[in-house]
Every structure is written in structure tokens, then in C-alpha cells.
Coordinates of C-alpha atoms in Angstrom, one line a residue:
Chain A
M69 CA -129.1 -108.0 -55.5
S70 CA -126.1 -107.9 -57.8
N71 CA -122.6 -108.6 -56.5
G72 CA -120.9 -107.0 -59.5
E73 CA -119.6 -108.0 -62.9
L74 CA -117.3 -110.7 -64.2
Q75 CA -115.1 -108.6 -66.5
W76 CA -113.5 -105.1 -65.9
I77 CA -111.3 -103.0 -68.1
I78 CA -108.5 -100.6 -67.1
P79 CA -107.0 -98.9 -70.2
D80 CA -104.3 -96.9 -68.4
G81 CA -101.8 -99.1 -66.7
Y82 CA -98.3 -98.0 -65.9
I83 CA -95.9 -99.0 -63.1
P84 CA -93.7 -95.9 -62.4
P85 CA -90.1 -97.1 -62.5
D86 CA -88.8 -94.6 -59.9
S87 CA -89.7 -93.8 -56.3
S88 CA -88.5 -91.2 -53.9
G89 CA -89.7 -89.8 -50.6
Q90 CA -91.5 -92.0 -48.0
L91 CA -93.7 -94.2 -50.2
E92 CA -93.0 -96.5 -53.1
S93 CA -94.6 -95.9 -56.5
H94 CA -97.2 -98.6 -57.3
E95 CA -100.5 -99.4 -58.8
S96 CA -103.3 -101.4 -57.1
I97 CA -106.2 -103.3 -58.6
C98 CA -108.7 -103.2 -55.7
V99 CA -111.2 -106.0 -55.8
L100 CA -114.3 -106.4 -53.6
N101 CA -115.8 -109.9 -53.4
L102 CA -119.2 -109.7 -51.8
N103 CA -120.0 -113.4 -52.5
G104 CA -119.9 -116.1 -49.9
E105 CA -117.2 -118.0 -51.8
E106 CA -113.7 -117.3 -52.9
V107 CA -113.2 -116.1 -56.5
T108 CA -110.3 -116.5 -58.9
V109 CA -109.2 -113.3 -60.6
T110 CA -107.3 -113.4 -63.8
V111 CA -105.5 -110.3 -65.1
N112 CA -104.5 -110.0 -68.7
A113 CA -102.1 -107.3 -69.8
F114 CA -102.0 -105.7 -73.2
F115 CA -99.1 -103.7 -74.5
E116 CA -98.3 -101.2 -77.3
D117 CA -95.6 -103.2 -79.1
R118 CA -95.6 -106.8 -77.9
E119 CA -97.8 -109.8 -77.4
P120 CA -100.3 -109.8 -74.5
L121 CA -99.2 -111.2 -71.1
L122 CA -102.2 -113.4 -70.3
G123 CA -103.3 -115.5 -67.3
M124 CA -101.9 -113.8 -64.2
K125 CA -104.0 -115.3 -61.4
T126 CA -104.8 -114.5 -57.8
T127 CA -107.7 -115.3 -55.5
V128 CA -110.0 -113.2 -53.3
E129 CA -111.8 -114.8 -50.4
G130 CA -115.5 -114.4 -49.9
R131 CA -116.6 -111.2 -48.1
R132 CA -113.1 -109.9 -48.4
T133 CA -111.3 -107.3 -50.5
K134 CA -107.8 -107.6 -52.0
H135 CA -105.7 -104.6 -53.1
I136 CA -103.5 -106.3 -55.6
R137 CA -100.1 -104.7 -56.4
T138 CA -99.7 -105.1 -60.2
A139 CA -96.0 -105.6 -59.7
S140 CA -96.8 -108.7 -57.7
L141 CA -98.7 -110.4 -60.5
Q142 CA -97.1 -113.1 -62.7
A143 CA -97.8 -115.9 -65.1
E144 CA -95.2 -118.6 -65.5
G145 CA -92.5 -116.3 -64.1
R146 CA -93.4 -113.4 -66.4
F147 CA -94.2 -110.0 -64.7
I148 CA -95.6 -106.7 -66.0
P149 CA -92.5 -104.6 -66.9
K150 CA -92.0 -101.2 -65.1
G151 CA -92.0 -98.0 -67.1
V152 CA -94.1 -99.4 -70.0
P153 CA -97.6 -98.2 -70.9
Y154 CA -100.1 -101.1 -70.9
A155 CA -103.8 -101.9 -70.3
M156 CA -105.6 -104.5 -68.3
E157 CA -108.5 -106.8 -68.5
V158 CA -109.6 -108.3 -65.2
V159 CA -111.8 -111.4 -65.4
S160 CA -113.3 -113.0 -62.3
S161 CA -114.8 -116.4 -61.7
G162 CA -117.6 -114.7 -59.7
P163 CA -119.1 -111.2 -59.8
V164 CA -116.8 -108.6 -58.1
Y165 CA -116.2 -104.8 -58.1
V166 CA -112.9 -103.3 -59.3
Q167 CA -111.2 -100.0 -58.8
Y168 CA -107.8 -99.0 -60.0
S169 CA -105.4 -96.6 -58.2
R170 CA -101.9 -95.4 -58.8
L171 CA -99.4 -93.7 -56.5
D172 CA -96.6 -92.0 -58.3
S173 CA -93.6 -91.0 -56.1
T174 CA -91.2 -90.3 -58.9
Q175 CA -90.8 -86.9 -57.2
A176 CA -90.5 -86.8 -53.4
E177 CA -94.1 -85.6 -53.1
N178 CA -96.8 -88.1 -54.1
A179 CA -99.3 -87.9 -56.9
L180 CA -102.4 -90.1 -56.8
M181 CA -105.0 -91.1 -59.4
S182 CA -107.9 -93.5 -59.2
V183 CA -110.7 -94.7 -61.5
M184 CA -113.5 -97.2 -61.2
A185 CA -112.6 -99.9 -63.7
F186 CA -115.0 -100.1 -66.7
P187 CA -117.5 -103.0 -66.3
V188 CA -118.2 -105.2 -69.3
K189 CA -121.8 -106.2 -69.5
E190 CA -122.5 -109.3 -71.5
Chain B
M176 CA -136.9 -88.2 -62.1
S177 CA -134.5 -90.5 -60.3
N178 CA -132.9 -89.3 -57.1
G179 CA -130.1 -91.9 -57.2
E180 CA -129.5 -95.4 -56.1
L181 CA -129.7 -97.3 -52.8
Q182 CA -126.4 -99.1 -52.8
W183 CA -122.9 -97.9 -53.8
I184 CA -119.5 -99.6 -53.8
I185 CA -116.0 -98.2 -53.2
P186 CA -113.4 -100.9 -53.6
D187 CA -110.3 -98.8 -52.7
G188 CA -110.6 -97.6 -49.1
Y189 CA -107.5 -96.5 -47.1
I190 CA -107.1 -94.0 -44.3
P191 CA -103.5 -92.8 -44.6
P192 CA -101.9 -93.1 -41.1
D193 CA -99.6 -90.1 -41.5
S194 CA -100.1 -86.4 -42.1
S195 CA -97.8 -83.5 -42.6
G196 CA -98.1 -80.0 -44.0
Q197 CA -101.2 -77.9 -43.5
L198 CA -104.0 -80.5 -44.1
E199 CA -104.8 -83.8 -42.5
S200 CA -104.9 -87.0 -44.5
H201 CA -108.4 -88.2 -44.8
E202 CA -111.1 -89.9 -46.9
S203 CA -114.6 -88.6 -47.5
I204 CA -117.8 -90.4 -48.6
C205 CA -119.7 -87.5 -50.1
V206 CA -123.5 -88.2 -50.2
L207 CA -126.1 -86.1 -51.9
N208 CA -129.7 -86.5 -50.7
L209 CA -132.1 -84.9 -53.2
N210 CA -135.2 -86.3 -51.5
G211 CA -137.4 -84.3 -49.3
E212 CA -136.8 -86.6 -46.3
E213 CA -133.8 -87.6 -44.3
V214 CA -132.1 -90.9 -45.2
T215 CA -130.1 -93.3 -43.0
V216 CA -126.8 -94.3 -44.6
T217 CA -125.1 -97.5 -43.5
V218 CA -121.5 -98.2 -44.3
N219 CA -120.1 -101.7 -44.3
A220 CA -116.3 -102.2 -44.4
F221 CA -114.6 -105.3 -45.9
F222 CA -111.0 -106.1 -45.2
E223 CA -108.2 -108.4 -46.6
D224 CA -107.6 -110.5 -43.5
R225 CA -110.4 -110.1 -41.0
E226 CA -114.2 -110.2 -40.7
P227 CA -116.2 -107.3 -42.1
L228 CA -117.1 -104.3 -39.9
L229 CA -120.8 -103.9 -40.6
G230 CA -123.5 -101.4 -39.7
M231 CA -121.7 -98.0 -39.3
K232 CA -124.7 -95.6 -39.5
T233 CA -125.2 -91.9 -40.1
T234 CA -128.0 -89.7 -41.4
V235 CA -128.2 -87.1 -44.2
E236 CA -131.0 -84.6 -44.1
G237 CA -133.3 -84.0 -47.1
R238 CA -132.0 -81.6 -49.8
R239 CA -128.6 -81.7 -48.1
T240 CA -125.2 -83.2 -48.7
K241 CA -122.9 -84.7 -46.1
H242 CA -119.2 -85.3 -46.6
I243 CA -118.5 -88.1 -44.2
R244 CA -115.0 -88.6 -42.9
T245 CA -114.5 -92.4 -42.8
A246 CA -112.4 -92.0 -39.6
S247 CA -115.5 -90.7 -37.9
L248 CA -117.7 -93.8 -38.6
Q249 CA -118.2 -96.4 -36.0
A250 CA -120.4 -99.4 -35.0
E251 CA -120.6 -100.2 -31.3
G252 CA -117.3 -98.4 -30.7
R253 CA -115.4 -100.1 -33.5
F254 CA -113.8 -97.8 -36.0
I255 CA -112.1 -98.4 -39.4
P256 CA -108.4 -98.9 -38.7
K257 CA -105.9 -96.5 -40.2
G258 CA -103.2 -97.7 -42.6
V259 CA -105.2 -100.8 -43.6
P260 CA -106.5 -101.5 -47.2
Y261 CA -110.3 -102.0 -47.1
A262 CA -113.4 -101.6 -49.3
M263 CA -116.8 -100.1 -48.6
E264 CA -120.4 -100.8 -49.3
V265 CA -122.7 -97.8 -48.8
V266 CA -126.4 -98.6 -48.3
S267 CA -129.0 -95.9 -48.0
S268 CA -132.6 -96.0 -46.8
G269 CA -133.5 -93.7 -49.8
P270 CA -131.9 -93.0 -53.2
V271 CA -128.7 -90.9 -53.0
Y272 CA -125.6 -90.1 -55.0
V273 CA -122.2 -91.1 -53.7
Q274 CA -118.6 -89.9 -54.5
Y275 CA -115.4 -91.0 -52.7
S276 CA -112.3 -88.7 -52.3
R277 CA -109.0 -89.1 -50.5
L278 CA -106.5 -86.5 -49.5
D279 CA -103.1 -87.9 -48.7
S280 CA -100.7 -85.6 -47.0
T281 CA -98.1 -88.2 -46.0
Q282 CA -95.7 -85.9 -47.6
A283 CA -96.0 -82.2 -46.9
E284 CA -97.5 -81.6 -50.4
N285 CA -101.0 -83.0 -50.9
A286 CA -102.2 -85.7 -53.2
L287 CA -105.8 -86.0 -54.2
M288 CA -107.9 -88.8 -55.8
S289 CA -111.6 -89.1 -56.4
V290 CA -114.0 -91.5 -58.0
M291 CA -117.8 -91.7 -58.3
A292 CA -118.8 -94.7 -56.3
F293 CA -120.2 -97.7 -58.3
P294 CA -124.0 -97.9 -58.3
V295 CA -125.6 -101.2 -57.7
K296 CA -128.8 -101.6 -59.8
E297 CA -131.2 -104.1 -58.5
Chain C
M244 CA -126.7 -90.7 -81.8
S245 CA -127.0 -89.3 -78.3
N246 CA -125.5 -86.0 -77.4
G247 CA -125.5 -86.7 -73.6
E248 CA -127.8 -86.2 -70.7
L249 CA -129.9 -83.4 -69.2
Q250 CA -129.0 -83.8 -65.6
W251 CA -125.6 -84.6 -63.9
I252 CA -124.6 -85.0 -60.3
I253 CA -121.3 -84.1 -58.5
P254 CA -121.5 -85.0 -54.8
D255 CA -118.0 -83.7 -53.8
G256 CA -117.8 -80.0 -54.3
Y257 CA -115.3 -77.8 -52.4
I258 CA -113.6 -74.6 -53.3
P259 CA -110.2 -74.6 -51.5
P260 CA -109.9 -71.3 -49.7
D261 CA -106.1 -71.1 -50.0
S262 CA -103.7 -70.9 -52.9
S263 CA -99.9 -70.8 -53.1
G264 CA -97.4 -71.5 -55.8
Q265 CA -98.0 -70.6 -59.4
L266 CA -101.6 -71.7 -59.9
E267 CA -104.8 -70.8 -58.1
S268 CA -107.0 -73.4 -56.3
H269 CA -110.2 -73.9 -58.2
E270 CA -112.9 -76.3 -59.4
S271 CA -114.2 -76.6 -62.9
I272 CA -117.4 -78.0 -64.3
C273 CA -116.4 -78.9 -67.8
V274 CA -119.4 -79.1 -70.2
L275 CA -119.4 -80.3 -73.8
N276 CA -122.3 -79.2 -76.0
L277 CA -122.3 -81.3 -79.2
N278 CA -125.7 -79.9 -80.3
G279 CA -126.0 -77.3 -83.0
E280 CA -127.7 -74.8 -80.6
E281 CA -126.7 -73.1 -77.4
V282 CA -127.8 -74.6 -74.2
T283 CA -128.5 -73.0 -70.8
V284 CA -126.9 -74.8 -67.9
T285 CA -128.3 -74.4 -64.4
V286 CA -126.2 -75.3 -61.4
N287 CA -127.9 -76.0 -58.0
A288 CA -125.7 -76.2 -54.9
F289 CA -126.6 -78.3 -51.8
F290 CA -124.9 -77.8 -48.5
E291 CA -124.5 -79.6 -45.1
D292 CA -126.1 -77.1 -42.9
R293 CA -128.0 -74.5 -44.9
E294 CA -130.7 -74.1 -47.6
P295 CA -129.7 -75.0 -51.2
L296 CA -128.4 -72.2 -53.5
L297 CA -130.5 -72.8 -56.6
G298 CA -130.5 -71.4 -60.1
M299 CA -127.0 -70.4 -61.0
K300 CA -127.1 -70.1 -64.8
T301 CA -124.7 -69.9 -67.6
T302 CA -124.8 -70.8 -71.4
V303 CA -122.7 -73.0 -73.6
E304 CA -122.7 -72.4 -77.4
G305 CA -123.4 -75.2 -79.8
R306 CA -120.3 -77.4 -80.7
R307 CA -118.4 -75.7 -78.0
T308 CA -117.1 -76.6 -74.5
K309 CA -117.1 -74.4 -71.4
H310 CA -114.9 -75.1 -68.4
I311 CA -116.9 -73.2 -65.7
R312 CA -115.1 -72.0 -62.6
T313 CA -117.5 -72.7 -59.8
A314 CA -116.4 -69.6 -58.0
S315 CA -117.7 -67.6 -60.9
L316 CA -121.3 -68.9 -60.6
Q317 CA -124.0 -66.8 -58.9
A318 CA -127.7 -66.4 -58.5
E319 CA -129.0 -63.0 -57.6
G320 CA -125.6 -62.0 -56.3
R321 CA -125.1 -65.1 -54.1
F322 CA -122.0 -67.2 -54.7
I323 CA -120.8 -70.6 -53.5
P324 CA -118.8 -70.0 -50.4
K325 CA -115.2 -71.1 -50.3
G326 CA -113.9 -73.7 -47.8
V327 CA -117.4 -75.3 -47.4
P328 CA -118.3 -78.8 -48.4
Y329 CA -121.2 -78.9 -50.9
A330 CA -122.7 -80.9 -53.8
M331 CA -123.9 -79.9 -57.2
E332 CA -126.8 -80.8 -59.5
V333 CA -126.2 -79.6 -63.1
V334 CA -129.3 -79.3 -65.3
S335 CA -129.1 -78.4 -69.0
S336 CA -131.7 -77.3 -71.5
G337 CA -130.2 -79.7 -74.0
P338 CA -128.2 -82.9 -73.7
V339 CA -124.5 -82.4 -72.7
Y340 CA -121.6 -84.2 -71.1
V341 CA -120.1 -83.1 -67.8
Q342 CA -116.8 -83.7 -66.0
Y343 CA -115.7 -82.2 -62.7
S344 CA -112.1 -81.4 -61.8
R345 CA -110.4 -79.7 -58.9
L346 CA -107.0 -78.2 -58.5
D347 CA -105.8 -77.7 -54.9
S348 CA -102.8 -75.5 -54.5
T349 CA -103.1 -75.1 -50.7
Q350 CA -99.6 -76.3 -50.6
A351 CA -97.1 -74.9 -53.2
E352 CA -97.2 -78.1 -55.2
N353 CA -100.5 -78.9 -56.9
A354 CA -103.0 -81.7 -56.3
L355 CA -105.5 -82.7 -59.0
M356 CA -108.7 -84.8 -58.9
S357 CA -111.3 -85.4 -61.6
V358 CA -114.4 -87.4 -62.0
M359 CA -117.0 -87.8 -64.7
A360 CA -120.2 -86.3 -63.3
F361 CA -122.9 -88.9 -62.6
P362 CA -125.6 -88.9 -65.3
V363 CA -129.3 -89.0 -64.2
K364 CA -131.3 -91.1 -66.7
E365 CA -135.0 -90.4 -66.6
Chain D
M47 CA -118.9 -110.5 -75.2
S48 CA -118.6 -106.8 -75.9
N49 CA -115.3 -105.3 -76.8
G50 CA -116.3 -101.8 -75.9
E51 CA -118.0 -98.8 -77.5
L52 CA -117.4 -96.8 -80.7
Q53 CA -117.7 -93.3 -79.2
W54 CA -116.2 -91.8 -76.0
I55 CA -116.4 -88.3 -74.5
I56 CA -113.8 -86.4 -72.4
P57 CA -115.1 -83.0 -71.5
D58 CA -112.0 -81.8 -69.5
G59 CA -109.0 -81.5 -71.9
Y60 CA -106.1 -79.3 -71.1
I61 CA -102.4 -79.5 -72.1
P62 CA -100.5 -77.8 -69.3
P63 CA -98.1 -75.3 -71.0
D64 CA -95.4 -75.6 -68.4
S65 CA -93.2 -78.4 -67.0
S66 CA -90.6 -78.6 -64.3
G67 CA -89.0 -81.4 -62.3
Q68 CA -88.3 -84.8 -63.9
L69 CA -91.4 -85.4 -65.9
E70 CA -93.1 -83.5 -68.7
S71 CA -96.7 -82.2 -68.4
H72 CA -98.9 -84.2 -70.7
E73 CA -102.3 -85.8 -71.3
S74 CA -102.9 -89.3 -72.6
I75 CA -105.9 -90.9 -74.3
C76 CA -105.4 -94.6 -73.4
V77 CA -107.2 -96.9 -75.9
L78 CA -107.5 -100.6 -75.5
N79 CA -108.4 -102.6 -78.6
L80 CA -109.5 -106.1 -77.7
N81 CA -110.5 -106.9 -81.3
G82 CA -108.5 -109.1 -83.6
E83 CA -108.1 -106.3 -86.2
E84 CA -106.6 -102.8 -86.1
V85 CA -109.0 -99.9 -85.5
T86 CA -108.8 -96.3 -86.7
V87 CA -109.3 -93.8 -83.9
T88 CA -110.5 -90.2 -84.7
V89 CA -110.2 -87.5 -82.1
N90 CA -112.3 -84.3 -82.5
A91 CA -111.5 -81.3 -80.2
F92 CA -114.0 -78.7 -79.2
F93 CA -113.0 -75.3 -77.8
E94 CA -114.6 -72.5 -75.8
D95 CA -114.1 -69.7 -78.4
R96 CA -113.2 -71.2 -81.8
E97 CA -114.3 -73.7 -84.4
P98 CA -113.7 -77.4 -83.6
L99 CA -110.5 -79.1 -84.7
L100 CA -111.9 -82.3 -86.3
G101 CA -110.4 -85.5 -87.8
M102 CA -107.2 -86.1 -85.9
K103 CA -106.5 -89.8 -86.7
T104 CA -104.4 -92.6 -85.4
T105 CA -104.5 -96.4 -85.4
V106 CA -104.4 -99.0 -82.7
E107 CA -103.4 -102.6 -83.6
G108 CA -105.6 -105.6 -82.6
R109 CA -105.0 -106.9 -79.1
R110 CA -102.9 -103.9 -78.3
T111 CA -103.2 -100.7 -76.3
K112 CA -102.0 -97.2 -77.3
H113 CA -101.5 -94.4 -74.8
I114 CA -101.8 -91.4 -77.2
R115 CA -100.2 -88.1 -76.2
T116 CA -102.8 -85.5 -77.1
A117 CA -99.9 -83.1 -78.1
S118 CA -99.0 -85.6 -80.8
L119 CA -102.3 -85.5 -82.6
Q120 CA -102.9 -83.4 -85.7
A121 CA -105.1 -82.9 -88.7
E122 CA -103.6 -81.3 -91.7
G123 CA -100.8 -79.9 -89.6
R124 CA -103.1 -78.4 -87.0
F125 CA -102.4 -79.4 -83.4
I126 CA -104.3 -78.9 -80.1
P127 CA -103.0 -75.7 -78.6
K128 CA -101.3 -75.8 -75.2
G129 CA -102.8 -73.9 -72.2
V130 CA -106.3 -73.8 -73.7
P131 CA -109.4 -75.6 -72.2
Y132 CA -111.0 -78.0 -74.6
A133 CA -113.0 -81.2 -74.8
M134 CA -112.7 -84.3 -76.9
E135 CA -114.8 -86.8 -78.7
V136 CA -113.1 -90.1 -79.5
V137 CA -114.6 -92.1 -82.4
S138 CA -113.3 -95.5 -83.3
S139 CA -113.9 -97.7 -86.3
G140 CA -114.3 -100.7 -84.0
P141 CA -115.3 -101.1 -80.3
V142 CA -112.6 -100.0 -77.8
Y143 CA -112.2 -98.9 -74.2
V144 CA -110.9 -95.4 -73.4
Q145 CA -109.4 -93.8 -70.3
Y146 CA -108.0 -90.2 -70.0
S147 CA -105.1 -89.2 -67.7
R148 CA -103.2 -86.0 -67.2
L149 CA -99.9 -85.4 -65.5
D150 CA -99.3 -81.8 -64.5
S151 CA -95.7 -80.9 -63.6
T152 CA -96.2 -77.1 -63.7
Q153 CA -94.7 -77.3 -60.2
A154 CA -91.7 -79.5 -59.6
E155 CA -93.8 -82.1 -57.9
N156 CA -96.3 -83.9 -60.0
A157 CA -100.1 -83.9 -60.0
L158 CA -102.1 -86.7 -61.6
M159 CA -105.7 -87.1 -62.6
S160 CA -107.6 -89.8 -64.5
V161 CA -111.1 -90.6 -65.6
M162 CA -112.7 -93.3 -67.6
A163 CA -114.0 -91.6 -70.7
F164 CA -117.8 -91.4 -71.0
P165 CA -119.2 -94.0 -73.4
V166 CA -121.9 -93.0 -75.9
K167 CA -124.4 -95.8 -76.4
E168 CA -126.3 -95.6 -79.6

């Protein structure tokens, strides 16, 4: 039985710069690791007008999920800028499942969107 | 003709703890059973910081759908906690189709999101 | 080059019974027909607690799209009831692409959700 | 390792004609180009009641993303009309990944929806 894929793509990344109301605007990369062992997840961000920001790493324990706030990711002190369109490649050291969700609270009432990330099959 | 898959994954589970306005915040696992016979659907929940909650079961009659409120699922009296990020594995005794939707009414105005669950092909 | 699939599944159907604000609550089955000829699209609805409503038909011209309001579909004078969870099977006489979207304006502010329907490969 | 597909389908296109609140209603076709070289992306629009609008072109640099506002696309001075249901075929000169998102601010509070475009495999 498969435990997922090693590479997933999310073309529409965007951290809303503003929040209002009760909840904070944010994006989450939701990873499910059904393996027995921890995996290392590397997120690479691609932009419209600048060089990619590569190698933002985190780990997900075995038989656990992690809902990763994109604003928390970094590589050598560099973070994904807010208010800038970008895209993500998610690469894992072991097979996982990945979903992407965004909460936009620019206005006081919330807006939600979610997609399953696109699996790359080798 | 295929009637679906036996295993589906939903990495972004979250039962919003608050509701306001006319509708209650909730998630639904929407299962379509095109077979002639009833299937048993088992939902396993995976968390960020605790052991999985396995074996929450329900049934779906043949040629019927069931839109399962995640807050209604339980295994030996244990329920999925509200306000906690988690992920789901949905395993069925016969092939089915699965979609996941969330209504968030934390604010008075509603926010909706929906994804097709990710099918695991054996 | 493929022009799509003959059968698509949408497990989470629901026509919101209430509308407020500027727009009316509705669901749309969006069909793209890239073939040269018209296709006939048959929608079958499956419920939680009653027999399926089968054989709701419409046509989509060649090299055209049609965004079908589910509330407009009928078979022998029977319509999909509002406010009832259901699921859909969409069967086409020729290959097409299908997306499902819902606008909920139960509250004055709108909520949107959309999924690509799930293709059945024979 | 694959860098995506050459053809993607989005059946539910619609540019909301009205905006209110802080953000403007719009749709985006989000393209990720993981290749080393620039690709040319051609968008073809299909309607319910008129001839297709073909050949709207743009480019995406190598190792870059572009979030393309559909209202900005044109072919020989013809644009996609607002407030009209349509569908899109996205054809690229090299493999890419495509996601579609819509922000509707017809009401002051925002509504969001997003889907991964449907890949056509040849």
C-alpha cells in the first residue's frame, strides 16, 4: 500500500499581508506522514520576478500530520515575503500526502480556499 | 466500470471550535457508494502531537451517499477534538468516492472550502 | 489528444435553501466539450435516505461550455430538492471535462467552493 | 523527474463584474515553470453561446511562476468578457503546473475558491 508521493506542487501561493476580525490571514501546507519514521520536508518557493528561495526545511514525525504555516518557513534567515504571488515545490525524504489551504481575513469576515497539492510521479 | 477506491486521504482536517451567524461550523466527509451493497467506512485521524485515533466506523448503504459530520465520529467514546489540526485516512470495505468540505462560521459570514480526497491506488 | 472522460463524480452536492444579499445561492456543474459535436450529459443524483433520481439530461454543443445550475435539472418533472445532502454522477455521451462549484449566500456575504469532479477511468 | 504537463483544463471560468470592499474581484491562472527555459502559455476560452476566443498568449520565465489575471489576457485586442460563464484550455510550449483561483468581492467581504487545473495526458 502506498504512503504517498515524494514531490508535490502548489502553484498558487500567497500570504495575505492584512488581517482583521478574529482570525489571522495565513496559508498552511498540511502534510500527512503515514510512515513509521520521521520525514524531512523541504519547501522551495518560486517567484515572478526574483530568484527562487530554496531549501526551507522542517520535519514531520511518523504517523503524524503537520499543518505548516508558510510564514514560519525559512532558509538561512530568509522568509517568504507577504503580499507577493509565489509557487511552491514540496519535496519529502519519504512518501507523504500534501494539501494546501489559505485563510484570508483581509476583510473582517473570512474567506477560505483549499486544494490537494499536485503529485509529481517519477 | 470502476466504483471508486478503497482508501482516501484528507491531510487538512480541522473542526472550527466557534460558530456564529445562522449556520454551525462543521466538516463533512462526503461518501458516494455506487455499489449494490452497504459498505463500512473506517476513519483514522492523525494528529500533530499525540497518538492516532483509529477505527471510527460508520456505514453507507448501497446506491446512497452519506455526508458524515466529523464531529459525530467516535471510537470507544473518543471523538476528534475541536480546534486541533489533524489529518484523515478514510478506508472503505468496498470502492467509494470521497470529497471533503468545511464550513467555517467563526465570523457571522460563512467561509467554505472543499477538496476531492486523494485516492490511494494500490 | 484526449478530450476528457465519459463519467465524473461529485460526492458533495447541496443546494442551499436560503439566499440573501445580491447573489442567489446555487451550484453549477461546469462542463467543457472540446469535441466537434454536441454531447448529451446525464446527471444522476444519489441521496442519504431515498431512491436515486436518475436520468436528468441536458446537452452541450461542440466547442462550447455549459455551466449547468443543478436546480434547473429534472427528469420527468422531478427536481433535486433544496437543503438536502446528495451526490452526483455525471455521464456524457462524449468525452468532457467537469468542475463543480457552489455559491452559498445564506448569509449576506458570499461563500464559494469549487472542486474538479473526479474522473472515472474505465 | 517530470516538470508537469503541456495542457490543462479549467471548466469554471467567470470574471465577477462587480467589486466592493478592499480587494478587486478577479481570477488568476497560476503557472509554475520549473524548466530552465521560458515557456509560451496560450489560453483558449470557450463560451456557452458564441465562438471560442483562441490564442491569448503570455510567457513565463524559467524557474519562475506567473499568476496571470484572466482580465489581462487578449488576442488581437479581444478580451474575455466580464460576467459571462466560460471555460479555459491552457496550452504550454513546455511542461508546467497550473492552478486556478477566484476572488469574488461582489459583496464587501471576500469569497475565495481554488482548484488545481485538470491535466490532459497525451
